[in-house]
Coordinates of C-alpha atoms in Angstrom, one line a residue:
M204 CA -2.1 -9.3 15.5
D205 CA -1.2 -12.0 13.0
Y206 CA 2.1 -11.7 11.1
L207 CA 3.3 -12.6 7.6
K208 CA 6.8 -14.1 7.5
L209 CA 8.9 -12.3 4.7
S210 CA 11.3 -14.2 2.5
S211 CA 14.1 -12.1 3.9
G212 CA 13.4 -13.2 7.4
G213 CA 11.3 -10.3 8.9
S214 CA 7.7 -10.4 10.0
M215 CA 5.1 -8.1 8.6
P216 CA 1.9 -7.2 10.7
M217 CA -1.1 -8.4 8.7
V218 CA -3.0 -5.1 9.4
G219 CA -1.3 -1.7 8.9
Y220 CA -2.4 1.8 9.2
G221 CA -2.6 3.6 5.9
T222 CA -2.0 7.2 5.7
W223 CA -2.6 8.5 2.1
Q224 CA -4.5 11.7 2.1
A225 CA -4.0 12.2 5.8
V226 CA -1.9 15.3 6.8
D227 CA -0.9 17.7 9.6
N228 CA -2.8 17.8 12.8
V229 CA -5.6 15.3 11.6
L230 CA -2.9 12.7 10.9
E231 CA -1.1 13.5 14.1
S232 CA -4.2 12.8 16.2
A233 CA -5.3 9.7 14.1
L234 CA -1.8 8.2 14.3
N235 CA -1.7 8.6 18.0
E236 CA -5.1 6.8 18.2
A237 CA -4.0 4.1 15.8
L238 CA -0.8 3.4 18.0
E239 CA -3.0 3.3 21.2
S240 CA -5.3 0.8 19.3
G241 CA -2.4 -1.4 18.7
Y242 CA -1.2 -0.6 15.2
R243 CA 2.5 -1.2 14.8
H244 CA 2.6 -1.3 10.9
I245 CA 2.5 2.2 9.5
D246 CA 2.3 2.7 5.6
T247 CA 3.5 6.1 4.2
A248 CA 5.2 7.4 1.1
T249 CA 7.3 10.5 0.0
A250 CA 4.4 11.3 -2.3
Y251 CA 1.9 11.6 0.5
Q252 CA 3.8 14.6 2.0
N253 CA 3.3 13.4 5.6
E254 CA 6.5 11.6 6.6
H255 CA 7.5 14.5 8.9
V256 CA 4.2 14.2 10.9
I257 CA 4.6 10.5 11.2
G258 CA 8.2 11.0 12.3
K259 CA 7.2 13.5 15.0
V260 CA 4.6 11.0 16.5
L261 CA 6.9 8.1 16.3
N262 CA 9.7 9.9 17.9
E263 CA 7.4 10.9 20.8
W264 CA 6.3 7.2 21.2
I265 CA 9.9 5.9 21.1
T266 CA 11.5 8.6 23.3
S267 CA 8.7 8.1 25.9
G268 CA 9.2 4.4 26.0
K269 CA 5.7 3.6 24.9
V270 CA 7.0 1.5 22.0
T271 CA 10.4 0.3 20.9
R272 CA 11.7 0.8 17.4
D273 CA 11.8 -3.1 17.0
E274 CA 8.1 -3.3 17.6
L275 CA 7.4 -1.0 14.7
F276 CA 7.0 -1.8 11.0
I277 CA 7.4 1.3 8.8
V278 CA 6.9 1.4 5.2
T279 CA 7.7 4.2 2.8
K280 CA 8.0 4.5 -0.9
L281 CA 10.2 6.0 -3.7
P282 CA 8.0 8.3 -5.6
P283 CA 7.7 8.4 -9.4
F284 CA 9.2 11.8 -9.6
K285 CA 12.4 10.4 -8.0
N286 CA 12.2 7.0 -9.9
R287 CA 15.8 7.1 -11.2
P288 CA 18.8 5.4 -9.8
E289 CA 20.7 8.7 -9.3
D290 CA 17.8 10.1 -7.2
L291 CA 17.0 7.1 -5.1
E292 CA 19.4 7.2 -2.3
G293 CA 19.1 10.9 -1.6
C294 CA 15.2 10.4 -1.5
L295 CA 15.4 7.6 1.0
K296 CA 17.9 9.7 3.2
K297 CA 15.4 12.5 3.1
S298 CA 12.5 10.1 4.1
L299 CA 14.6 8.8 7.0
E300 CA 15.3 12.3 8.2
D301 CA 11.6 13.2 8.1
L302 CA 10.6 10.0 9.8
Q303 CA 13.4 10.5 12.5
L304 CA 14.5 6.9 11.9
D305 CA 17.8 5.1 11.0
Y306 CA 16.0 2.6 8.8
V307 CA 12.7 1.6 7.3
D308 CA 11.4 -1.9 7.6
M309 CA 10.2 -1.8 4.0
Y310 CA 11.1 0.4 1.1
L311 CA 8.9 0.2 -2.1
V312 CA 9.2 1.5 -5.6
H313 CA 5.9 3.4 -5.7
T314 CA 5.3 3.0 -9.5
P315 CA 6.9 1.2 -12.4
F316 CA 7.0 4.5 -14.4
S317 CA 9.0 7.7 -13.8
V318 CA 8.0 11.3 -14.3
T319 CA 10.0 14.6 -14.1
E320 CA 9.1 17.2 -11.6
G321 CA 7.3 20.2 -13.0
E322 CA 7.4 23.9 -11.9
T323 CA 4.8 23.0 -9.1
S324 CA 4.3 19.9 -7.0
A325 CA 1.1 19.2 -8.9
Y326 CA 1.2 15.7 -10.4
S327 CA -0.6 17.1 -13.5
D328 CA 2.4 19.4 -14.0
M329 CA 4.8 16.6 -14.1
K330 CA 6.1 15.0 -17.5
I331 CA 6.5 11.4 -18.2
D332 CA 10.1 10.2 -18.2
L333 CA 10.6 7.5 -20.8
S334 CA 14.0 6.5 -19.5
T335 CA 12.7 4.3 -16.7
D336 CA 15.2 1.5 -16.1
H337 CA 13.8 -1.1 -13.6
L338 CA 17.0 -2.9 -13.3
A339 CA 19.1 0.1 -12.6
I340 CA 16.6 1.3 -10.0
W341 CA 16.5 -2.1 -8.3
E342 CA 20.3 -2.4 -8.1
M343 CA 20.1 0.9 -6.1
M344 CA 17.2 -0.5 -4.1
E345 CA 19.4 -3.4 -3.2
K346 CA 22.2 -1.1 -2.1
Q347 CA 19.8 0.3 0.5
V348 CA 19.5 -3.0 2.1
T349 CA 23.2 -3.6 2.2
C350 CA 23.8 -0.1 3.6
G351 CA 21.2 -0.7 6.4
R352 CA 18.8 2.0 5.3
A353 CA 16.0 -0.6 4.5
K354 CA 15.5 -3.9 6.1
A355 CA 13.5 -5.2 3.1
I356 CA 12.6 -3.8 -0.3
G357 CA 9.7 -4.4 -2.7
L358 CA 7.4 -3.0 -5.4
S359 CA 4.1 -1.2 -5.8
N360 CA 1.7 -1.1 -8.7
F361 CA 3.9 -3.4 -10.9
N362 CA 2.3 -6.0 -13.1
V363 CA 3.5 -9.6 -13.5
Q364 CA 5.8 -9.0 -16.5
Q365 CA 7.5 -6.1 -14.6
I366 CA 8.0 -8.2 -11.4
Q367 CA 9.4 -11.0 -13.5
R368 CA 11.9 -8.8 -15.0
V369 CA 13.2 -7.8 -11.6
L370 CA 13.2 -11.4 -10.5
D371 CA 15.2 -12.6 -13.4
N372 CA 18.0 -10.0 -12.7
C373 CA 18.1 -9.3 -9.0
K374 CA 20.5 -10.2 -6.2
I375 CA 17.9 -9.5 -3.6
K376 CA 14.4 -10.5 -4.3
P377 CA 11.4 -8.2 -3.8
D378 CA 9.9 -9.0 -0.5
N379 CA 6.5 -7.2 -1.0
L380 CA 4.2 -6.0 -3.7
Q381 CA 1.7 -3.3 -2.8
V382 CA -1.3 -3.1 -5.2
E383 CA -5.0 -2.2 -5.3
N384 CA -6.9 -5.2 -4.0
H385 CA -10.4 -5.4 -2.6
L386 CA -13.8 -7.0 -3.1
Y387 CA -14.3 -5.8 -6.8
L388 CA -10.7 -6.2 -7.9
Q389 CA -9.2 -9.4 -6.4
Q390 CA -6.4 -10.0 -8.9
P391 CA -6.1 -13.8 -8.1
E392 CA -3.5 -14.5 -10.8
L393 CA -1.2 -11.7 -9.7
V394 CA -1.6 -12.7 -6.1
E395 CA -0.8 -16.4 -6.8
F396 CA 2.2 -15.3 -8.9
C397 CA 3.5 -13.3 -6.1
K398 CA 3.0 -16.2 -3.5
S399 CA 4.7 -18.7 -5.8
N400 CA 7.7 -16.4 -5.9
G401 CA 7.9 -15.7 -2.1
I402 CA 6.5 -12.1 -2.5
A403 CA 4.1 -10.9 0.3
V404 CA 1.1 -8.9 -1.1
T405 CA -0.3 -5.8 0.5
A406 CA -3.7 -4.6 -0.5
Y407 CA -4.5 -0.8 -0.7
S408 CA -8.0 0.7 -1.2
C409 CA -9.3 -2.4 0.5
L410 CA -12.4 -0.4 1.9
G411 CA -13.1 1.6 -1.3
A412 CA -10.9 4.6 -0.8
K413 CA -13.6 7.2 -0.8
G414 CA -11.1 10.1 -0.9
G415 CA -9.0 8.4 -3.6
R416 CA -12.0 7.8 -5.8
E417 CA -12.8 11.5 -5.7
V418 CA -9.3 12.3 -6.8
M419 CA -9.5 9.7 -9.6
G420 CA -12.9 10.8 -10.7
F421 CA -14.2 7.2 -10.2
S422 CA -17.8 6.5 -9.1
W423 CA -19.4 3.2 -8.2
T424 CA -22.4 2.1 -10.3
K425 CA -25.6 0.1 -9.7
E426 CA -23.8 -3.0 -10.7
L427 CA -20.8 -2.1 -8.4
P428 CA -22.3 -0.4 -5.3
E429 CA -20.2 1.2 -2.5
M430 CA -18.4 -1.8 -1.0
L431 CA -19.5 -0.9 2.5
E432 CA -23.1 -0.9 1.2
N433 CA -22.8 -4.2 -0.7
D434 CA -25.7 -6.5 0.2
V435 CA -23.6 -9.6 0.3
V436 CA -21.1 -7.9 2.6
L437 CA -23.8 -6.6 4.8
G438 CA -25.5 -10.1 5.0
I439 CA -22.2 -11.6 6.2
A440 CA -21.5 -8.8 8.6
K441 CA -24.9 -9.3 10.3
K442 CA -24.3 -13.1 10.5
H443 CA -21.1 -12.6 12.3
G444 CA -22.0 -9.5 14.4
K445 CA -19.3 -7.4 12.7
T446 CA -19.1 -4.2 10.7
A447 CA -19.0 -4.3 6.9
A448 CA -15.5 -3.0 7.0
Q449 CA -14.4 -5.8 9.3
V450 CA -15.7 -8.4 6.8
L451 CA -14.0 -6.7 3.9
L452 CA -10.7 -6.8 5.8
R453 CA -11.2 -10.1 7.2
F454 CA -11.8 -11.5 3.6
I455 CA -8.5 -10.1 2.4
V456 CA -6.5 -11.2 5.4
Q457 CA -7.9 -14.6 5.3
K458 CA -6.5 -15.0 1.8
G459 CA -3.0 -14.3 3.2
I460 CA -2.8 -10.7 2.1
V461 CA -1.8 -7.7 4.3
V462 CA -4.2 -4.8 4.5
I463 CA -3.6 -1.1 5.2
P464 CA -6.9 0.5 5.8
K465 CA -7.0 4.3 6.5
S466 CA -9.4 6.1 8.8
T467 CA -9.0 9.3 10.9
N468 CA -12.1 8.3 12.9
P469 CA -11.0 6.8 16.3
Q470 CA -13.8 4.3 16.6
R471 CA -13.5 3.0 13.0
L472 CA -9.7 2.7 13.0
A473 CA -10.0 0.8 16.3
L474 CA -12.6 -1.6 14.8
N475 CA -10.5 -2.1 11.6
I476 CA -7.7 -3.9 13.6
Q477 CA -10.2 -6.2 15.5
I478 CA -10.6 -8.8 12.9
F479 CA -8.7 -11.7 14.4
N480 CA -11.5 -12.9 16.7
F481 CA -13.7 -14.4 14.0
E482 CA -13.4 -16.4 10.7
L483 CA -15.3 -16.4 7.5
D484 CA -16.7 -19.8 6.5
E485 CA -16.4 -21.4 3.1
Q486 CA -19.8 -20.1 2.1
D487 CA -18.9 -16.5 3.1
M488 CA -15.6 -16.7 1.1
K489 CA -17.3 -18.1 -2.0
A490 CA -20.0 -15.4 -1.9
L491 CA -17.3 -12.7 -1.5
I492 CA -15.0 -14.1 -4.2
G493 CA -18.1 -14.0 -6.5
Q494 CA -18.2 -10.2 -6.2
D495 CA -14.8 -9.8 -8.1
A496 CA -15.5 -7.5 -11.3
G497 CA -11.8 -7.8 -12.6
E498 CA -10.3 -4.8 -14.3
G499 CA -13.8 -3.3 -14.3
G500 CA -13.4 -2.9 -10.5
R501 CA -10.1 -1.0 -10.7
M502 CA -10.3 2.5 -9.2
M503 CA -6.6 3.7 -9.1
R504 CA -5.4 4.1 -12.6
L505 CA -2.9 6.7 -11.7
Q506 CA -4.1 9.0 -14.4
F507 CA -3.4 12.2 -12.3
F508 CA -0.1 12.1 -14.1
S509 CA -0.7 13.7 -17.5
G510 CA -0.3 11.3 -20.4
I511 CA 0.7 8.4 -18.2
T512 CA -1.1 5.7 -20.2
D513 CA 1.4 6.5 -23.0
H514 CA 4.4 5.5 -20.8
P515 CA 5.9 2.2 -22.0
E516 CA 5.9 1.1 -18.3
Y517 CA 2.2 2.0 -17.6
P518 CA 1.1 -1.2 -15.7
F519 CA -2.6 -1.4 -16.3
E520 CA -4.8 -2.2 -19.2
K521 CA -5.6 1.0 -21.0
S522 CA -9.0 0.1 -22.4
A523 CA -10.6 -1.3 -19.2

């Protein structure tokens, strides 16, 4: 495993295990397989409703002596329906209880906007909360570090202007930005901005997020085929004797970006971590960079929240 040094001093494994849309027995089995395969960076969120499953597995591994807490890098996130300073601390405490941990290695603000909980847990039932105050929220995030509940803190789905606002007013800088980043949405300007400010970038949906696309109602086109079936990717995979997924992950990691692929298939999740025994050459990298479709390649517009594009802190272009 390669590691990325964080500005705050910690080290973040370059490949993590993503858990969005993985729950119950399926997740329990897959997470055990992931840990057996060598994953030590686990990415979750309150909104995923699976922290209790992850906590059960981690507790079994730690108490049995198969892994120590120090070997793990656990990430979770403050959900948009708790994205208020008065709700933050209680939310993290509940996450720690479910994860059966004393601290998380990274705590992220999941979205730059807030919503209020509806009568059900359905996102479409939640209403936008226009009172979102990034600076007040960040001040409470900083408190979680000083209290020892989080080793490091960061952001997710924030744009450059929103990150800059935090940087201009913070005592503790964000250590990490987690955003959609893949073959068709490479966001070089955002990545360079983060790197120039000492912020590590983590890429989600790096293999195309088939399940996530279905939730978002997003479909690939003839111009943008399924990433794992992209001719350029397949050609490079054949050249190196690797899978298409390994090429897509290596491409991102080679640019200094952390990846958190999700799979519940034991063979695929084992292969996804085996990307440090080959290197893409300059020609490979140039060909893959050429596949970038900019905003046209964005899948995750977070529109399962009703009316969210009207929120003043909605982070993406509305017309793309």
